[in-house]
Short mmCIF file of C-alpha atoms in Angstrom, two decimals:
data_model
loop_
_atom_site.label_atom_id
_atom_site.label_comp_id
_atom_site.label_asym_id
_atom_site.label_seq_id
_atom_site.Cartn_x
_atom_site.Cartn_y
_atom_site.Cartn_z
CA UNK A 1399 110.11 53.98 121.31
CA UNK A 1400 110.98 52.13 124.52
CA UNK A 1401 108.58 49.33 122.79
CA UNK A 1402 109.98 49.12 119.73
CA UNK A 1403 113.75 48.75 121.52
CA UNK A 1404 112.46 45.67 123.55
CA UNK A 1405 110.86 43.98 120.13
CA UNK A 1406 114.01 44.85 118.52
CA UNK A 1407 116.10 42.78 121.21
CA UNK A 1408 113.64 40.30 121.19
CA UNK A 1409 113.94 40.03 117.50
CA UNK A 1410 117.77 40.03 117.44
CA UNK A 1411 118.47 37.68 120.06
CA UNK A 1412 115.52 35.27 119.04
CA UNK A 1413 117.38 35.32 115.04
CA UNK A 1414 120.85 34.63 116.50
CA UNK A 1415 119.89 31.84 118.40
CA UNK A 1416 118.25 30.28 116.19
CA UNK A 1417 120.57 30.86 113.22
CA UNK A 1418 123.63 29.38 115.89
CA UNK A 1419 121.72 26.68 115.86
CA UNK A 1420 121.40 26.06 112.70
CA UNK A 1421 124.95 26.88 111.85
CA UNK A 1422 126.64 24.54 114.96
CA UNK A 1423 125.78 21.51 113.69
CA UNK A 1424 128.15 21.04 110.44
CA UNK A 1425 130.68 24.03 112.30
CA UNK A 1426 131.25 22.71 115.44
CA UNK A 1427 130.21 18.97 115.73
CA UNK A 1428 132.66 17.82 113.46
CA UNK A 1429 135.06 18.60 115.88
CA UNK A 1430 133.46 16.63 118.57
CA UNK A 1431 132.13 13.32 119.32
CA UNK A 1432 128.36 13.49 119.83
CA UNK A 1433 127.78 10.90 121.98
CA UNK A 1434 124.48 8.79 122.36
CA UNK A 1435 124.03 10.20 125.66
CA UNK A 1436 123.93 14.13 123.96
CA UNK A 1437 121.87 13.17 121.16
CA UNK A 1438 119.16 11.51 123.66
CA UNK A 1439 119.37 14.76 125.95
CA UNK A 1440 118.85 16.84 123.19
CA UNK A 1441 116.00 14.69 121.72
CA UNK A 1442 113.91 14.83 125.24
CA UNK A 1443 114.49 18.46 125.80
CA UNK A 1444 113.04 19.47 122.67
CA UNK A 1445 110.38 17.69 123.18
CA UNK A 1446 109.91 18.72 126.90
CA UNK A 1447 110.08 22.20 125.78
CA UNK A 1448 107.03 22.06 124.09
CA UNK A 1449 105.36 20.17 126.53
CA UNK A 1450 106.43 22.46 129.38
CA UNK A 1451 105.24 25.67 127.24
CA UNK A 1452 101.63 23.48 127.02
CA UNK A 1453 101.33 23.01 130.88
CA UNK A 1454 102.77 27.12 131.63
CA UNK A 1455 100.04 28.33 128.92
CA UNK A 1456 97.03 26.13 130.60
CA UNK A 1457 98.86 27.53 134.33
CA UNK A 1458 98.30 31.18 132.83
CA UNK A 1459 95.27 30.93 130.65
CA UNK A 1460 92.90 28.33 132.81
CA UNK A 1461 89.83 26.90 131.65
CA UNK A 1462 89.49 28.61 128.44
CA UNK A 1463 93.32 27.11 127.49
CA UNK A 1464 92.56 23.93 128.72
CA UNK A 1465 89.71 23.35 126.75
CA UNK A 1466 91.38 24.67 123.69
CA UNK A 1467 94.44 22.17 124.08
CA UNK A 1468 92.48 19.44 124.60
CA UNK A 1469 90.03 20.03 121.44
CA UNK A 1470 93.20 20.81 119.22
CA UNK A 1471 95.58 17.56 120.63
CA UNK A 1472 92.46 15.77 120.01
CA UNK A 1473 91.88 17.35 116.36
CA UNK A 1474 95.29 16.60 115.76
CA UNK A 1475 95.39 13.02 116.56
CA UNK A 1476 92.52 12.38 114.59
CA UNK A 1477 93.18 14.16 111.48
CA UNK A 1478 97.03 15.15 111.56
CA UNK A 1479 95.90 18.35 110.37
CA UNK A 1480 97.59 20.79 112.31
CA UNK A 1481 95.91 23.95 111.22
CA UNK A 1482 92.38 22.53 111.58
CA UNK A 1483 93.37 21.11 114.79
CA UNK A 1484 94.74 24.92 116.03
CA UNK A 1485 91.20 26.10 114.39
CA UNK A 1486 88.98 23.65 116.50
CA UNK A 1487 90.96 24.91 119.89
CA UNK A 1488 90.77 28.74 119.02
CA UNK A 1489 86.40 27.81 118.21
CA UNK A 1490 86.41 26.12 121.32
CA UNK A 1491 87.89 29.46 123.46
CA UNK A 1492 85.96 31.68 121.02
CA UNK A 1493 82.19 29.51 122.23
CA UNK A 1494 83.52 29.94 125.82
CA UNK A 1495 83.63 33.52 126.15
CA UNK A 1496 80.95 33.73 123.82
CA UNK A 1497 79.28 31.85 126.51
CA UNK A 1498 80.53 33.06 129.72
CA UNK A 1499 83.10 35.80 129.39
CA UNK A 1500 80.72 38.68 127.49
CA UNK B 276 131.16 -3.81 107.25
CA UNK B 277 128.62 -1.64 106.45
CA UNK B 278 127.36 0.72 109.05
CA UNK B 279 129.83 3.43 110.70
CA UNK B 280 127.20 5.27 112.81
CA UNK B 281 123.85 4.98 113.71
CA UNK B 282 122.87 8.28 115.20
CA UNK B 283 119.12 9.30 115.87
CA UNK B 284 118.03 12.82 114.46
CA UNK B 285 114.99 14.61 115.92
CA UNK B 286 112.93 16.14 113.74
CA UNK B 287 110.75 18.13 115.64
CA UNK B 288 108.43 20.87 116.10
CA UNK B 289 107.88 23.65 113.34
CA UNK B 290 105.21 22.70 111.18
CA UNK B 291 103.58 20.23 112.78
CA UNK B 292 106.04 17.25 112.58
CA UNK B 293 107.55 14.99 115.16
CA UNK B 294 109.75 12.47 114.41
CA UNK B 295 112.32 10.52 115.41
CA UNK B 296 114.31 9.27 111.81
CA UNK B 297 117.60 6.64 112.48
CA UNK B 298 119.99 7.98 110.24
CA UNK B 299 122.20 5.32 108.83
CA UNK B 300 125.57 6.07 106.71
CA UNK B 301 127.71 3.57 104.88
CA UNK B 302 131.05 3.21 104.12
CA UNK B 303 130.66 3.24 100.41
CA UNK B 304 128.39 6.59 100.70
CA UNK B 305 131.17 8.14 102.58
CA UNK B 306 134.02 6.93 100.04
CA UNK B 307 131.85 8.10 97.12
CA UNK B 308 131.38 11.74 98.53
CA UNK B 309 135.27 11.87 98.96
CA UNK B 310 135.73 10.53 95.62
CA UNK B 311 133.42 12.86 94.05
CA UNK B 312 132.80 15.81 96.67
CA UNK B 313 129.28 17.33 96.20
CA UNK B 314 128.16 21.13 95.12
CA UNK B 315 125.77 23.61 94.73
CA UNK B 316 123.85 24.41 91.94
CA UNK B 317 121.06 26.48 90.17
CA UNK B 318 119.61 23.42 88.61
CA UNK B 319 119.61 21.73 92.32
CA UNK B 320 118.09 25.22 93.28
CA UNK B 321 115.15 24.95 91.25
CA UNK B 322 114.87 20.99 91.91
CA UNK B 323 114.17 21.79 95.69
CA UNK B 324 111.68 24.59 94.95
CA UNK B 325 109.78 22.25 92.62
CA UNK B 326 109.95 19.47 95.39
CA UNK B 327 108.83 21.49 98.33
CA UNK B 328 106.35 23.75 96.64
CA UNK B 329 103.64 21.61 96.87
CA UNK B 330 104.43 21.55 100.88
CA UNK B 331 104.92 25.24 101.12
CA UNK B 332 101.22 25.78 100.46
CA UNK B 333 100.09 24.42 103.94
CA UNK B 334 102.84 26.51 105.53
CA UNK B 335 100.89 29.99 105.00
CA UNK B 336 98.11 29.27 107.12
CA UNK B 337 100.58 28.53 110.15
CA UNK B 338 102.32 31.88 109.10
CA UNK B 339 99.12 33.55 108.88
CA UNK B 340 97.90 32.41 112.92
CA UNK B 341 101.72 33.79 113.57
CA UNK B 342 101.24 37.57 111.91
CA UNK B 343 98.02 37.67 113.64
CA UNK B 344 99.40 36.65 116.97
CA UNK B 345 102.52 38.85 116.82
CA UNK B 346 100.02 41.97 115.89
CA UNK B 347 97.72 40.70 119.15
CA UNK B 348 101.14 40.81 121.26
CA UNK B 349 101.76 44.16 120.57
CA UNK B 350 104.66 43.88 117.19
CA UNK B 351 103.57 46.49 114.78
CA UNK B 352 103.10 44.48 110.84
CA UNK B 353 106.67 45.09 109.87
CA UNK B 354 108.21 43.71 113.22
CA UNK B 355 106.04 40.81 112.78
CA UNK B 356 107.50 40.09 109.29
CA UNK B 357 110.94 41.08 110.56
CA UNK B 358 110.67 38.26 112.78
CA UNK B 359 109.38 35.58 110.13
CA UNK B 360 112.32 37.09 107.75
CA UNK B 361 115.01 36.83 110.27
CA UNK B 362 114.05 33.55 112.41
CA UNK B 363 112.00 31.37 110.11
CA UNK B 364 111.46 28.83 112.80
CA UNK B 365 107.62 28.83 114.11
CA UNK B 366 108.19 27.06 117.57
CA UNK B 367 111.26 29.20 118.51
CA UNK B 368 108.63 32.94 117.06
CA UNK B 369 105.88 31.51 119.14
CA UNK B 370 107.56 30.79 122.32
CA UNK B 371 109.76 34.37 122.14
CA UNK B 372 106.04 36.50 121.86
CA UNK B 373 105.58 34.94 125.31
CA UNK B 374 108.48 36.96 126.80
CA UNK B 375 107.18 40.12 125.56
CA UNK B 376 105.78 41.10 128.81
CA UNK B 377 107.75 43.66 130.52
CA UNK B 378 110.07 43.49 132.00
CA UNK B 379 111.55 41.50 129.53
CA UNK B 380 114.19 38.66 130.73
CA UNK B 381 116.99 38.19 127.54
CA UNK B 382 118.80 34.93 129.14
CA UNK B 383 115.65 32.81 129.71
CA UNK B 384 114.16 33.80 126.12
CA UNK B 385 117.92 33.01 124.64
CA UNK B 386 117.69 29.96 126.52
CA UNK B 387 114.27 28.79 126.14
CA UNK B 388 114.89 29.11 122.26
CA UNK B 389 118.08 27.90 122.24
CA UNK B 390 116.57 24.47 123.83
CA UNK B 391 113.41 24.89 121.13
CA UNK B 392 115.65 24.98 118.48
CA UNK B 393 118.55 22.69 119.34
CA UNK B 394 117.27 19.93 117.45
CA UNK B 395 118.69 22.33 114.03
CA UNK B 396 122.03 21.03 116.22
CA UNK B 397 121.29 17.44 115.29
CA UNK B 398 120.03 17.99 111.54
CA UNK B 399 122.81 19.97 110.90
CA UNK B 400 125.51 17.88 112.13
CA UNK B 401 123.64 14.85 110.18
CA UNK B 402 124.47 16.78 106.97
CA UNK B 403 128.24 17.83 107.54
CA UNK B 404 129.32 15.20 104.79
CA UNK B 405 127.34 16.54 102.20
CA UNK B 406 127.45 20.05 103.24
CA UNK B 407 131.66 20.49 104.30
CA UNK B 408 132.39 20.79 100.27
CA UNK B 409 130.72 24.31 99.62
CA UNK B 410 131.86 27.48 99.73
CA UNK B 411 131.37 29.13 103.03
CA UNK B 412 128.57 31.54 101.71
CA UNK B 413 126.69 28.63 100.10
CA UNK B 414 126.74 26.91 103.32
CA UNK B 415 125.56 29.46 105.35
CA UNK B 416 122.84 30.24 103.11
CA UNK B 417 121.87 26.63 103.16
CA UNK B 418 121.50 26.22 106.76
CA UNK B 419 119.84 29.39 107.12
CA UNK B 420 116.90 28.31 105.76
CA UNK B 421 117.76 24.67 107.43
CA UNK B 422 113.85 23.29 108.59
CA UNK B 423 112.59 20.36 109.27
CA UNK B 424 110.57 19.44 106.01
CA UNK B 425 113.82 20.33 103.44
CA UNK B 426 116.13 18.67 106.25
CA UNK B 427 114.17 15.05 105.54
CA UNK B 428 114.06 15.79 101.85
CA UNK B 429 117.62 17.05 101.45
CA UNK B 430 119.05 13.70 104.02
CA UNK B 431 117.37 11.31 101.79
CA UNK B 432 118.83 12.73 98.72
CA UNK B 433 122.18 12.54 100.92
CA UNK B 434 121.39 9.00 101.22
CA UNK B 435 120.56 8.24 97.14
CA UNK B 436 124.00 9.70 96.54
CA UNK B 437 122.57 13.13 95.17
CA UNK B 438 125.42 15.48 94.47
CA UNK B 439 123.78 18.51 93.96
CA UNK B 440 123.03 20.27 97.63
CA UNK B 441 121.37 22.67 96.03
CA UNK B 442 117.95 21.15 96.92
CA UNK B 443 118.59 21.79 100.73
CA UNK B 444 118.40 25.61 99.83
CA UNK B 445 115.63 25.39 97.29
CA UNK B 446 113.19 23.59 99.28
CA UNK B 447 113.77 26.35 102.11
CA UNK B 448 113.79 28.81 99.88
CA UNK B 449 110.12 27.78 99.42
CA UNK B 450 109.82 27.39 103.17
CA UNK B 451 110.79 30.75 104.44
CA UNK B 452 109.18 32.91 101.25
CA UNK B 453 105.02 31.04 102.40
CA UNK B 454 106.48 31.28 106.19
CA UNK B 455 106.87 35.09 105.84
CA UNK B 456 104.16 35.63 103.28
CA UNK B 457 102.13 34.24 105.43
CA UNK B 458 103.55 36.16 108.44
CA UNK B 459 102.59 39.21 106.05
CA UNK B 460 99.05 38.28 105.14
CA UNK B 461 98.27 38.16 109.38
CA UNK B 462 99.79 40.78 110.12
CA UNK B 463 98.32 43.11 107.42
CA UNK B 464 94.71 41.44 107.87
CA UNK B 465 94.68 41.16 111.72
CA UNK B 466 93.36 44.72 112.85
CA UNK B 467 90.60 44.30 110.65
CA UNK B 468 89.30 41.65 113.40
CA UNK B 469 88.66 44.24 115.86
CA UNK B 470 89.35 42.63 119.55
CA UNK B 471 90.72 39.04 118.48
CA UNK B 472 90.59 37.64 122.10
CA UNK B 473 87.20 37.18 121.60
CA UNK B 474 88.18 34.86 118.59
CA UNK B 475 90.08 32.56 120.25
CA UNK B 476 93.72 34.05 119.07
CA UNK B 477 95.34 34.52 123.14
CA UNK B 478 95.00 30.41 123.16
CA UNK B 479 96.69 29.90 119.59
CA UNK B 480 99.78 29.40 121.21
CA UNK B 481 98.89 26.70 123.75
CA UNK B 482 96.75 25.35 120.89
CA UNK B 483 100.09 25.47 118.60
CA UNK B 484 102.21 23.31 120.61
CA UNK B 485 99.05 20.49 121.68
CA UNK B 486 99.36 19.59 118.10
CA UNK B 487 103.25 19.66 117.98
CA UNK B 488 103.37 17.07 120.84
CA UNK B 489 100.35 15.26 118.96
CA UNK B 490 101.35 15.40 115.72
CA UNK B 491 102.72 11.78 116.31
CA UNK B 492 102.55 9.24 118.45
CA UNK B 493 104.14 9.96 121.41
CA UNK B 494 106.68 7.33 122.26
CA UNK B 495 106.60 4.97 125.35
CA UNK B 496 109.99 6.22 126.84
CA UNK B 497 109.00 9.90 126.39
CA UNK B 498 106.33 9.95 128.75
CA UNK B 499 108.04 10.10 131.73
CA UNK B 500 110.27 12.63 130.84
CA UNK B 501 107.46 14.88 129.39
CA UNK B 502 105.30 14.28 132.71
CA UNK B 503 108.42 15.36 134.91
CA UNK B 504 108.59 18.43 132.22
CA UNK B 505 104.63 19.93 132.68
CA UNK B 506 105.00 19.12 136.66
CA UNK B 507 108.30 21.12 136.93
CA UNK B 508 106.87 23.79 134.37
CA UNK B 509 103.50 24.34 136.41
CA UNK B 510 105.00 24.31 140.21
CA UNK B 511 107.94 26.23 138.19
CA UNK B 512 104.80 28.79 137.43
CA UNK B 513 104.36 30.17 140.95
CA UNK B 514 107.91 29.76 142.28
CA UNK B 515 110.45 31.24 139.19
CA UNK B 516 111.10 34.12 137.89
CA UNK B 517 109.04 34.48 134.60
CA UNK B 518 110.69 31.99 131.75
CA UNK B 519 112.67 30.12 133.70
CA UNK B 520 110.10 27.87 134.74
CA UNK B 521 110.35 26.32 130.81
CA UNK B 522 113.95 26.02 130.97
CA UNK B 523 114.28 24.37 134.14
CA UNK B 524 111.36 21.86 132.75
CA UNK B 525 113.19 21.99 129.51
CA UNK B 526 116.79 20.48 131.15
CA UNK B 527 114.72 18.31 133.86
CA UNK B 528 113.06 16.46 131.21
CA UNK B 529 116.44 16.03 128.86
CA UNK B 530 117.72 14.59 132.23
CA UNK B 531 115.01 12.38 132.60
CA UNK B 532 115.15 11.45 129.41
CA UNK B 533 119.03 10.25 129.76
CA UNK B 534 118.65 8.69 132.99
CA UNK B 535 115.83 6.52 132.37
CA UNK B 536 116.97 5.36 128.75
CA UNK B 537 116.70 1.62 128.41
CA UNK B 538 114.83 1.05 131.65
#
């Protein structure tokens, strides 16, 4: 039950933050000026979002992440496919403890 | 005189796309929407869901890795699907699983997706011209299902003069019903795997967002700012409180990014 409270949260305050997102934009930023100096913040913080979630996930997960980033950037720069590319890193963690973790 | 602003919109993250699109308006677009204001119809509906569909198809796979990694963290099928329902934004769903570890910390997950998901900040505001016409409900509804894929379709029709903003909900539409039938098919599959570590699932995550920073090029100026990011995230690691590590990376590398513009 306790469980199911804390999923519930999560849930909530994941969907309102995203949906005040979603809803600021044409709401709110009419009534301001976004300057060039916002819009290039917010463009380098989404991106460095992602990238610091990449670098906390290898920190956690070690070799076995590693590996599996670097198989699935590389998938993805060679094909674009994105789901192939997520495949190719998940075989390469799944060979690893195949390997060495049993 | 031509141009009145030339603003850059991020498109970024959710399935798989990054780019970086220079939205240009003119005067005569602007004067034509005030002259004849858009709207919202069925017909514009069913032109999105015909334009997207053929998109939507590659979404349920990424749905499906989500309902199988929401089941591995612990959310029963239905919470899983409640999420996809409710959120419909893949970054933002896989980044909040990672603050399901007890005790869990509310104001670095708000946070951490609010930075995720600002970019919807950006899209949205590019589409207040086309959008401020509708009804309230028909707006909300729009931008509820506002993503990155019927964004780009839905601007360009902005651009060609389109009227009908129906498209911008059709195409989600299409979006969020393979997002969360995806979500569905994982989540009801997933147990039938047995122990999915041994699969590779715990490093779908990391292996996620690798191909949302390598889905494109990544661009000469951004490199800085996204090596100052992974530093402060991975010294962040051992020396935060769990989450805030990202969010301090998050606002470092959006300072970065600011500070070292044109040099």
């Amino acid at each position: 039950m306790e469980h199911s409270g804390t999923i519930f949260l999560l849930i909530t305050v994941t969907a309102v933050t995203v949906l005040m997102t979603r809803l600021t934009g044409t709401e709110l930023i009419s009534k301001f000026q976004v300057t060039p100096r916002l819009e290039r913040f917010l463009e380098t913080m989404a991106g460095s979002v992602v990238v610091a979630f990449v670098a906390t996930e290898i920190v956690r997960g070690g070799i076995r992440t590693i590996v599996a980033v670097i198989a699935a950037g590389f998938c993805m720069w060679v094909s674009k496919n994105g789901f192939v590319a997520m495949l190719t890193g998940m075989g390469c963690a799944a060979v690893l403890t195949f390997l060495f973790y049993r | 005189m031509t141009i009145i602003t030339d603003t850059p919109v991020v498109i970024l993250p959710d399935f798989c796309i990054l780019t970086i699109v220079m939205v240009r308006k003119s005067n005569s677009s602007a004067d034509s929407i005030h002259q004849n204001p858009t709207f919202f119809s069925r017909k514009g509906v069913w032109t999105g869901i015909k334009q997207m569909l053929p998109l939507g198809v590659f979404i349920i796979p990424y749905g499906l890795s989500f309902g199988v990694v929401a089941l591995e963290n612990g959310l029963s099928a239905l919470q899983a699907i409640a999420i996809s329902a409710f959120v419909f934004a893949g970054s933002a769903q896989f980044a909040a699983l990672t603050f399901l570890e007890a005790p869990m910390r509310l104001l670095p997950l708000a946070l951490t997706v609010l930075a995720i998901s600002s970019r919807h900040i950006v899209m949205g505001a590019a589409l207040t011209p086309w959008l401020r016409h509708l009804t309230a409900p028909q707006r909300m509804m729009s931008l509820f299902v506002l993503s990155d894929a019927n964004h780009a379709s839905s601007y360009r029709a902005f651009l060609d003069g389109e009227k009908d903003t129906g498209v911008l909900f059709g195409g989600g539409l299409v979006l969020w019903s393979t997002w969360v039938s995806g979500t569905a098919l994982g989540a009801f599959t997933g147990d039938s795997f047995g122990d999915l570590d041994r699969f590779g699932i715990d490093v779908v995550v990391a292996a996620y967002f690798s191909t949302v920073i390598l889905g494109k090029p990544i661009e000469k100026r951004m490199v800085f700012p996204y090596l100052i990011a992974a530093i402060v995230a991975s010294v962040g690691w051992y020396l935060l409180p769990v989450g805030w590590n990202i969010i301090v990376a998050a606002v470092m590398g959006g300072l970065v990014g600011v500070v070292t513009h044109g040099t």
